[in-house]
GROMACS .gro file of C-alpha atoms in nm:
model
  380
    1MET     CA    1   0.000   0.000   0.000
    2PRO     CA    2   0.123   0.362  -0.046
    3GLY     CA    3   0.354   0.456   0.238
    4ARG     CA    4   0.392   0.093   0.350
    5PHE     CA    5   0.685   0.050   0.583
    6LEU     CA    6   0.810  -0.233   0.798
    7ARG     CA    7   0.776  -0.163   1.166
    8LEU     CA    8   1.079  -0.347   1.295
    9ALA     CA    9   1.101  -0.188   1.639
   10CYS     CA   10   0.892  -0.331   1.918
   11THR     CA   11   0.623  -0.098   2.050
   12ALA     CA   12   0.426  -0.112   2.372
   13ALA     CA   13   0.250  -0.442   2.429
   14VAL     CA   14  -0.122  -0.464   2.369
   15ALA     CA   15  -0.295  -0.682   2.628
   16ALA     CA   16  -0.599  -0.818   2.450
   17ALA     CA   17  -0.736  -0.983   2.761
   18GLN     CA   18  -0.801  -0.639   2.908
   19ALA     CA   19  -0.807  -0.405   2.611
   20VAL     CA   20  -1.135  -0.257   2.494
   21LEU     CA   21  -1.108  -0.130   2.139
   22THR     CA   22  -1.298   0.177   2.027
   23PRO     CA   23  -1.584   0.088   1.791
   24LEU     CA   24  -1.464   0.117   1.433
   25PRO     CA   25  -1.638   0.360   1.198
   26ALA     CA   26  -1.819   0.218   0.899
   27LEU     CA   27  -1.639   0.260   0.568
   28ALA     CA   28  -1.806   0.422   0.274
   29ALA     CA   29  -1.844   0.227  -0.048
   30PRO     CA   30  -1.550   0.301  -0.277
   31ASP     CA   31  -1.595   0.515  -0.583
   32PRO     CA   32  -1.522   0.280  -0.876
   33GLY     CA   33  -1.372   0.573  -1.061
   34ARG     CA   34  -1.091   0.622  -0.810
   35PRO     CA   35  -0.735   0.504  -0.883
   36VAL     CA   36  -0.664   0.140  -0.811
   37ALA     CA   37  -0.404   0.232  -0.547
   38GLU     CA   38  -0.666   0.425  -0.348
   39LEU     CA   39  -0.917   0.143  -0.383
   40LEU     CA   40  -0.654  -0.100  -0.254
   41THR     CA   41  -0.588   0.119   0.048
   42ASP     CA   42  -0.961   0.129   0.128
   43LEU     CA   43  -0.997  -0.248   0.101
   44GLN     CA   44  -0.688  -0.316   0.307
   45GLN     CA   45  -0.824  -0.085   0.575
   46ALA     CA   46  -1.155  -0.271   0.570
   47TYR     CA   47  -0.982  -0.610   0.602
   48ARG     CA   48  -0.764  -0.477   0.883
   49GLN     CA   49  -1.067  -0.349   1.074
   50ALA     CA   50  -1.238  -0.686   1.030
   51GLU     CA   51  -0.935  -0.867   1.170
   52GLN     CA   52  -0.905  -0.621   1.456
   53ALA     CA   53  -1.268  -0.686   1.545
   54THR     CA   54  -1.208  -1.060   1.512
   55GLU     CA   55  -0.919  -1.058   1.758
   56THR     CA   56  -1.129  -0.856   2.005
   57TYR     CA   57  -1.406  -1.114   1.965
   58ASN     CA   58  -1.155  -1.395   2.024
   59ALA     CA   59  -1.033  -1.227   2.344
   60ALA     CA   60  -1.391  -1.195   2.468
   61ALA     CA   61  -1.454  -1.561   2.387
   62GLU     CA   62  -1.145  -1.662   2.585
   63ARG     CA   63  -1.252  -1.455   2.886
   64LEU     CA   64  -1.598  -1.607   2.868
   65ASN     CA   65  -1.457  -1.961   2.857
   66ARG     CA   66  -1.238  -1.892   3.160
   67GLN     CA   67  -1.536  -1.747   3.345
   68ARG     CA   68  -1.747  -2.053   3.263
   69THR     CA   69  -1.474  -2.269   3.415
   70GLU     CA   70  -1.468  -2.048   3.725
   71VAL     CA   71  -1.847  -2.070   3.763
   72THR     CA   72  -1.832  -2.449   3.735
   73ARG     CA   73  -1.551  -2.466   3.992
   74LEU     CA   74  -1.736  -2.246   4.241
   75ASP     CA   75  -2.058  -2.442   4.190
   76GLY     CA   76  -1.867  -2.760   4.277
   77GLU     CA   77  -1.715  -2.605   4.588
   78LEU     CA   78  -2.056  -2.473   4.692
   79ALA     CA   79  -2.210  -2.819   4.656
   80GLU     CA   80  -1.934  -2.966   4.876
   81ALA     CA   81  -1.980  -2.688   5.132
   82ARG     CA   82  -2.353  -2.760   5.151
   83LEU     CA   83  -2.288  -3.129   5.210
   84SER     CA   84  -2.034  -3.046   5.479
   85LEU     CA   85  -2.275  -2.804   5.645
   86HIS     CA   86  -2.550  -3.064   5.637
   87GLY     CA   87  -2.318  -3.316   5.805
   88SER     CA   88  -2.213  -3.062   6.068
   89LYS     CA   89  -2.576  -2.984   6.148
   90ASP     CA   90  -2.656  -3.355   6.184
   91GLU     CA   91  -2.358  -3.404   6.417
   92ALA     CA   92  -2.449  -3.098   6.623
   93GLY     CA   93  -2.807  -3.224   6.654
   94ARG     CA   94  -2.691  -3.567   6.765
   95LEU     CA   95  -2.467  -3.421   7.035
   96ALA     CA   96  -2.743  -3.189   7.154
   97ARG     CA   97  -2.985  -3.481   7.192
   98GLN     CA   98  -2.720  -3.686   7.370
   99GLN     CA   99  -2.646  -3.406   7.614
  100TYR     CA  100  -3.016  -3.363   7.689
  101GLN     CA  101  -3.072  -3.734   7.749
  102ASN     CA  102  -2.768  -3.772   7.978
  103ALA     CA  103  -2.822  -3.458   8.187
  104THR     CA  104  -2.805  -3.531   8.570
  105GLY     CA  105  -2.840  -3.185   8.713
  106LEU     CA  106  -2.511  -3.234   8.910
  107SER     CA  107  -2.192  -3.057   8.828
  108PRO     CA  108  -1.882  -3.269   8.755
  109TYR     CA  109  -1.729  -3.137   9.084
  110LEU     CA  110  -2.019  -3.264   9.297
  111ARG     CA  111  -2.017  -3.599   9.116
  112LEU     CA  112  -1.648  -3.631   9.205
  113LEU     CA  113  -1.713  -3.560   9.580
  114LEU     CA  114  -1.998  -3.811   9.600
  115ALA     CA  115  -1.829  -4.086   9.406
  116ARG     CA  116  -1.730  -4.410   9.589
  117ASP     CA  117  -1.427  -4.448   9.362
  118PRO     CA  118  -1.267  -4.105   9.311
  119GLN     CA  119  -1.015  -4.241   9.057
  120HIS     CA  120  -1.296  -4.384   8.847
  121ALA     CA  121  -1.474  -4.052   8.872
  122LEU     CA  122  -1.161  -3.873   8.759
  123ASP     CA  123  -1.132  -4.108   8.461
  124GLU     CA  124  -1.498  -4.052   8.384
  125GLY     CA  125  -1.443  -3.680   8.411
  126HIS     CA  126  -1.162  -3.703   8.157
  127VAL     CA  127  -1.398  -3.875   7.915
  128ILE     CA  128  -1.662  -3.614   7.983
  129GLY     CA  129  -1.404  -3.346   7.913
  130GLU     CA  130  -1.312  -3.508   7.586
  131LEU     CA  131  -1.677  -3.521   7.489
  132ALA     CA  132  -1.715  -3.154   7.575
  133ARG     CA  133  -1.418  -3.065   7.363
  134GLU     CA  134  -1.560  -3.274   7.077
  135ARG     CA  135  -1.889  -3.087   7.110
  136ALA     CA  136  -1.700  -2.756   7.092
  137LYS     CA  137  -1.518  -2.873   6.780
  138THR     CA  138  -1.846  -2.975   6.622
  139VAL     CA  139  -2.000  -2.637   6.697
  140GLY     CA  140  -1.687  -2.470   6.557
  141ARG     CA  141  -1.706  -2.676   6.238
  142LEU     CA  142  -2.072  -2.587   6.204
  143ALA     CA  143  -1.994  -2.216   6.230
  144ASP     CA  144  -1.704  -2.247   5.985
  145ASP     CA  145  -1.917  -2.440   5.735
  146GLU     CA  146  -2.192  -2.179   5.757
  147ARG     CA  147  -1.944  -1.897   5.694
  148ARG     CA  148  -1.786  -2.088   5.404
  149GLN     CA  149  -2.121  -2.158   5.241
  150THR     CA  150  -2.223  -1.793   5.274
  151ALA     CA  151  -1.897  -1.674   5.117
  152LEU     CA  152  -1.912  -1.930   4.835
  153THR     CA  153  -2.275  -1.845   4.761
  154ARG     CA  154  -2.178  -1.480   4.720
  155ARG     CA  155  -1.877  -1.561   4.501
  156ALA     CA  156  -2.078  -1.800   4.285
  157ARG     CA  157  -2.347  -1.538   4.231
  158GLU     CA  158  -2.086  -1.274   4.140
  159ALA     CA  159  -1.912  -1.518   3.903
  160LEU     CA  160  -2.240  -1.594   3.729
  161ASP     CA  161  -2.318  -1.223   3.693
  162THR     CA  162  -1.973  -1.172   3.538
  163ARG     CA  163  -2.031  -1.460   3.300
  164LEU     CA  164  -2.361  -1.313   3.183
  165ALA     CA  165  -2.197  -0.972   3.130
  166LEU     CA  166  -1.913  -1.130   2.930
  167ALA     CA  167  -2.162  -1.322   2.716
  168GLU     CA  168  -2.341  -0.997   2.633
  169GLN     CA  169  -2.009  -0.829   2.552
  170GLN     CA  170  -1.913  -1.117   2.325
  171LYS     CA  171  -2.240  -1.085   2.135
  172LYS     CA  172  -2.172  -0.716   2.073
  173GLN     CA  173  -1.823  -0.792   1.948
  174ARG     CA  174  -1.956  -1.068   1.724
  175ASP     CA  175  -2.192  -0.812   1.572
  176GLU     CA  176  -1.896  -0.577   1.522
  177VAL     CA  177  -1.710  -0.844   1.322
  178ARG     CA  178  -2.015  -0.902   1.106
  179ALA     CA  179  -2.043  -0.528   1.044
  180ARG     CA  180  -1.676  -0.509   0.937
  181LEU     CA  181  -1.719  -0.804   0.700
  182SER     CA  182  -2.032  -0.643   0.559
  183ASP     CA  183  -1.820  -0.336   0.479
  184VAL     CA  184  -1.580  -0.557   0.284
  185GLU     CA  185  -1.862  -0.729   0.097
  186ARG     CA  186  -2.017  -0.394   0.006
  187MET     CA  187  -1.687  -0.259  -0.120
  188LEU     CA  188  -1.614  -0.571  -0.328
  189ALA     CA  189  -1.961  -0.568  -0.478
  190ALA     CA  190  -1.904  -0.216  -0.613
  191LEU     CA  191  -1.596  -0.319  -0.816
  192THR     CA  192  -1.572  -0.474  -1.160
  193PRO     CA  193  -1.381  -0.798  -1.232
  194GLY     CA  194  -1.113  -0.590  -1.402
  195GLN     CA  195  -1.070  -0.373  -1.095
  196LEU     CA  196  -1.049  -0.679  -0.870
  197THR     CA  197  -0.775  -0.824  -1.090
  198ALA     CA  198  -0.589  -0.494  -1.088
  199LEU     CA  199  -0.614  -0.477  -0.709
  200ALA     CA  200  -0.469  -0.828  -0.670
  201ASP     CA  201  -0.184  -0.749  -0.912
  202LEU     CA  202  -0.101  -0.426  -0.731
  203GLU     CA  203  -0.094  -0.588  -0.387
  204ARG     CA  204   0.131  -0.869  -0.514
  205THR     CA  205   0.369  -0.607  -0.653
  206GLU     CA  206   0.373  -0.412  -0.328
  207THR     CA  207   0.431  -0.730  -0.126
  208ALA     CA  208   0.724  -0.825  -0.350
  209ASP     CA  209   0.869  -0.475  -0.312
  210ALA     CA  210   0.834  -0.488   0.067
  211GLN     CA  211   0.993  -0.834   0.081
  212ARG     CA  212   1.285  -0.720  -0.134
  213SER     CA  213   1.334  -0.411   0.081
  214LEU     CA  214   1.336  -0.619   0.397
  215THR     CA  215   1.584  -0.876   0.273
  216THR     CA  216   1.826  -0.621   0.126
  217SER     CA  217   1.815  -0.412   0.446
  218GLY     CA  218   1.980  -0.690   0.643
  219ALA     CA  219   1.697  -0.694   0.898
  220LEU     CA  220   1.662  -1.069   0.846
  221GLY     CA  221   1.949  -1.300   0.929
  222THR     CA  222   2.151  -1.446   0.643
  223THR     CA  223   2.094  -1.798   0.777
  224THR     CA  224   1.803  -1.962   0.955
  225PRO     CA  225   1.892  -2.135   1.282
  226PRO     CA  226   1.717  -2.466   1.353
  227PRO     CA  227   1.404  -2.471   1.569
  228SER     CA  228   1.362  -2.641   1.904
  229PRO     CA  229   1.183  -2.978   1.909
  230GLU     CA  230   0.864  -2.794   2.008
  231GLY     CA  231   0.911  -2.539   1.730
  232ASP     CA  232   0.958  -2.819   1.480
  233ARG     CA  233   0.628  -2.976   1.588
  234ALA     CA  234   0.450  -2.638   1.566
  235VAL     CA  235   0.581  -2.585   1.212
  236ARG     CA  236   0.477  -2.930   1.096
  237TYR     CA  237   0.130  -2.889   1.242
  238ALA     CA  238   0.085  -2.553   1.067
  239VAL     CA  239   0.207  -2.696   0.737
  240GLN     CA  240  -0.049  -2.976   0.765
  241GLN     CA  241  -0.324  -2.711   0.769
  242LEU     CA  242  -0.225  -2.560   0.432
  243GLY     CA  243  -0.522  -2.509   0.203
  244LYS     CA  244  -0.782  -2.495   0.479
  245PRO     CA  245  -1.005  -2.186   0.475
  246TYR     CA  246  -0.978  -1.876   0.689
  247GLN     CA  247  -1.277  -1.853   0.924
  248TRP     CA  248  -1.300  -1.574   1.177
  249GLY     CA  249  -1.320  -1.696   1.534
  250ALA     CA  250  -1.210  -2.048   1.432
  251ALA     CA  251  -0.927  -2.251   1.585
  252GLY     CA  252  -0.948  -2.573   1.382
  253PRO     CA  253  -0.957  -2.838   1.286
  254ALA     CA  254  -1.150  -2.754   0.966
  255SER     CA  255  -1.071  -2.380   0.951
  256TYR     CA  256  -0.875  -2.112   1.134
  257ASP     CA  257  -0.827  -1.743   1.176
  258CYS     CA  258  -0.472  -1.608   1.207
  259SER     CA  259  -0.422  -1.652   1.581
  260GLY     CA  260  -0.633  -1.967   1.584
  261LEU     CA  261  -0.370  -2.126   1.359
  262THR     CA  262  -0.069  -2.012   1.561
  263SER     CA  263  -0.219  -2.097   1.900
  264GLN     CA  264  -0.325  -2.443   1.787
  265ALA     CA  265   0.013  -2.511   1.628
  266TRP     CA  266   0.191  -2.444   1.955
  267ASP     CA  267  -0.075  -2.622   2.159
  268HIS     CA  268  -0.016  -2.936   1.951
  269ALA     CA  269   0.357  -2.884   2.000
  270GLY     CA  270   0.307  -2.915   2.375
  271THR     CA  271   0.355  -2.547   2.459
  272PRO     CA  272   0.018  -2.375   2.502
  273ILE     CA  273   0.018  -2.002   2.424
  274PRO     CA  274  -0.250  -1.728   2.445
  275ARG     CA  275  -0.532  -1.740   2.193
  276THR     CA  276  -0.518  -1.393   2.038
  277SER     CA  277  -0.245  -1.214   1.844
  278GLN     CA  278  -0.247  -0.924   2.092
  279GLU     CA  279  -0.197  -1.158   2.387
  280GLN     CA  280   0.073  -1.348   2.201
  281TRP     CA  281   0.256  -1.021   2.135
  282ALA     CA  282   0.207  -0.899   2.492
  283ASP     CA  283   0.288  -1.218   2.683
  284LEU     CA  284   0.557  -1.403   2.486
  285PRO     CA  285   0.929  -1.318   2.479
  286HIS     CA  286   1.026  -1.087   2.192
  287VAL     CA  287   1.307  -1.177   1.952
  288PRO     CA  288   1.479  -0.967   1.683
  289LEU     CA  289   1.402  -1.047   1.322
  290ASP     CA  290   1.765  -1.132   1.246
  291SER     CA  291   1.743  -1.416   1.503
  292LEU     CA  292   1.419  -1.574   1.377
  293ARG     CA  293   1.398  -1.951   1.378
  294PRO     CA  294   1.117  -2.176   1.252
  295GLY     CA  295   0.820  -2.174   1.487
  296ASP     CA  296   0.861  -1.813   1.597
  297LEU     CA  297   0.556  -1.592   1.555
  298VAL     CA  298   0.566  -1.281   1.339
  299VAL     CA  299   0.318  -1.015   1.454
  300TYR     CA  300   0.182  -0.745   1.224
  301PHE     CA  301   0.033  -0.393   1.242
  302PRO     CA  302   0.072  -0.147   1.531
  303GLU     CA  303  -0.226  -0.297   1.716
  304ALA     CA  304  -0.083  -0.653   1.685
  305THR     CA  305  -0.397  -0.763   1.500
  306HIS     CA  306  -0.240  -1.026   1.272
  307VAL     CA  307   0.008  -1.306   1.332
  308ALA     CA  308   0.183  -1.576   1.128
  309LEU     CA  309   0.423  -1.863   1.199
  310TYR     CA  310   0.777  -1.838   1.066
  311LEU     CA  311   0.897  -2.119   0.840
  312GLY     CA  312   1.246  -1.991   0.762
  313ASP     CA  313   1.411  -1.830   0.458
  314GLY     CA  314   1.189  -1.522   0.484
  315LYS     CA  315   0.859  -1.711   0.462
  316VAL     CA  316   0.565  -1.760   0.697
  317VAL     CA  317   0.258  -1.982   0.704
  318GLN     CA  318  -0.056  -1.786   0.779
  319ALA     CA  319  -0.433  -1.769   0.763
  320PRO     CA  320  -0.438  -1.442   0.562
  321ARG     CA  321  -0.792  -1.305   0.587
  322PRO     CA  322  -1.157  -1.381   0.505
  323GLY     CA  323  -1.202  -1.545   0.167
  324ALA     CA  324  -0.846  -1.680   0.157
  325LYS     CA  325  -0.690  -2.014   0.254
  326ILE     CA  326  -0.396  -2.100   0.475
  327LYS     CA  327  -0.084  -2.056   0.267
  328VAL     CA  328   0.287  -1.983   0.264
  329SER     CA  329   0.360  -1.611   0.220
  330PRO     CA  330   0.656  -1.374   0.220
  331ILE     CA  331   0.724  -1.250   0.572
  332ALA     CA  332   0.666  -0.893   0.450
  333ALA     CA  333   0.313  -0.962   0.324
  334ASN     CA  334   0.194  -0.719   0.596
  335PRO     CA  335   0.366  -0.439   0.792
  336ILE     CA  336   0.573  -0.615   1.059
  337LEU     CA  337   0.545  -0.511   1.424
  338GLY     CA  338   0.791  -0.765   1.561
  339ALA     CA  339   0.835  -1.131   1.653
  340VAL     CA  340   0.793  -1.349   1.962
  341ARG     CA  341   0.922  -1.692   2.061
  342PRO     CA  342   0.698  -1.926   2.264
  343ASP     CA  343   0.989  -2.159   2.349
  344SER     CA  344   1.257  -1.903   2.428
  345LYS     CA  345   1.432  -2.130   2.681
  346ALA     CA  346   1.433  -2.441   2.460
  347GLN     CA  347   1.754  -2.552   2.290
  348PRO     CA  348   1.757  -2.583   1.909
  349LEU     CA  349   1.777  -2.916   1.735
  350ALA     CA  350   2.124  -3.034   1.641
  351HIS     CA  351   1.993  -3.139   1.300
  352TYR     CA  352   1.681  -3.009   1.130
  353THR     CA  353   1.507  -3.115   0.813
  354PRO     CA  354   1.229  -2.871   0.717
  355PRO     CA  355   0.893  -3.019   0.624
  356THR     CA  356   0.813  -3.053   0.258
  357ILE     CA  357   0.604  -2.759   0.137
  358PRO     CA  358   0.368  -2.839  -0.153
  359LYS     CA  359   0.421  -2.621  -0.458
  360THR     CA  360   0.059  -2.513  -0.439
  361ALA     CA  361   0.116  -2.370  -0.089
  362THR     CA  362   0.262  -2.050  -0.231
  363GLU     CA  363   0.026  -2.017  -0.523
  364GLY     CA  364  -0.250  -1.761  -0.523
  365PRO     CA  365  -0.242  -1.413  -0.378
  366ASP     CA  366  -0.214  -1.336  -0.008
  367GLU     CA  367  -0.525  -1.128  -0.048
  368SER     CA  368  -0.871  -1.240  -0.148
  369PHE     CA  369  -1.081  -0.997  -0.347
  370GLY     CA  370  -1.355  -1.244  -0.424
  371THR     CA  371  -1.682  -1.326  -0.249
  372LEU     CA  372  -1.643  -1.384   0.123
  373PRO     CA  373  -1.762  -1.721   0.256
  374PRO     CA  374  -2.025  -1.735   0.532
  375THR     CA  375  -1.844  -1.657   0.856
  376ALA     CA  376  -2.077  -1.616   1.148
  377PRO     CA  377  -2.018  -1.798   1.476
  378THR     CA  378  -2.345  -1.804   1.665
  379SER     CA  379  -2.267  -1.976   1.993
  380THR     CA  380  -2.171  -1.783   2.303
   0.00000   0.00000   0.00000
């Protein structure tokens, strides 16, 4: 795009788990008479807004899933507390009945004075003392169980309220994604087949120019170090997904969005990472581009709204955007923010054989200026 530049310096981290993005303004339908370069800028902006909304939706979905787990955990603890309280009440009732039935009206001191066998009375008194202490413990447990149930009931209610609020927030963010994708559809519908072809050709040219600029600048290393065993597994998993469609909000196995692909690749490698591109950028150790090794994640745009998995030799595997399929792309297909390494403490393999990449994996543009497929998650 005009003015495209590679953002190689790391900027402040964007914590998607807590960030609330400002609602994005709707884009006007492009004027078909405008220059192709301007039309391309408009469409790229629309795609970027759609992906930004998608990552916000993904973050909301993750928070909602965690809250569901918390509600389930508290419900389980509350059920246990109720059972414990019920048992404590039964025990307290039994001891109360026993004390009533065995009452003599004489104090333990008088019983000791009147006893024929003082030693026996002392022994009996010891038993009585133990029983009294057991009664006190039972009463204490009853009070503790009542306090615990009261506290858990309050926490469970608050957790459920939070879950309902998160579900409502997720619905709003789902609607925001749909609105962004509708903008893209509207813009595409206003263009002729010739304009769509021209747009694809122009973006391919700009991507090639950006890739050439990056490689000649020396920002990338001249050699690619081998990955760790975990990185190797992440790469091979991602390569196995080539050709599957982009689907916003999806994390496999039939389709993926950008961070769905990277998070699942590393999950299958045995190193779980955050779900969204913003969280991956914020939480994982950063590495310079000249030290990239296969399996590292390359993050794009100032808001960290796109991510891909590095293959080596200046290439990444990515789920590009709606309407496209998972493919191998030049690392400079989008403006680079920086890179992170999920396995920063892992040692590289002594010997590494990269996976075989099908020739078709690099075919086709990184963009998709055709009709978008249905992409509308409905569950919350």
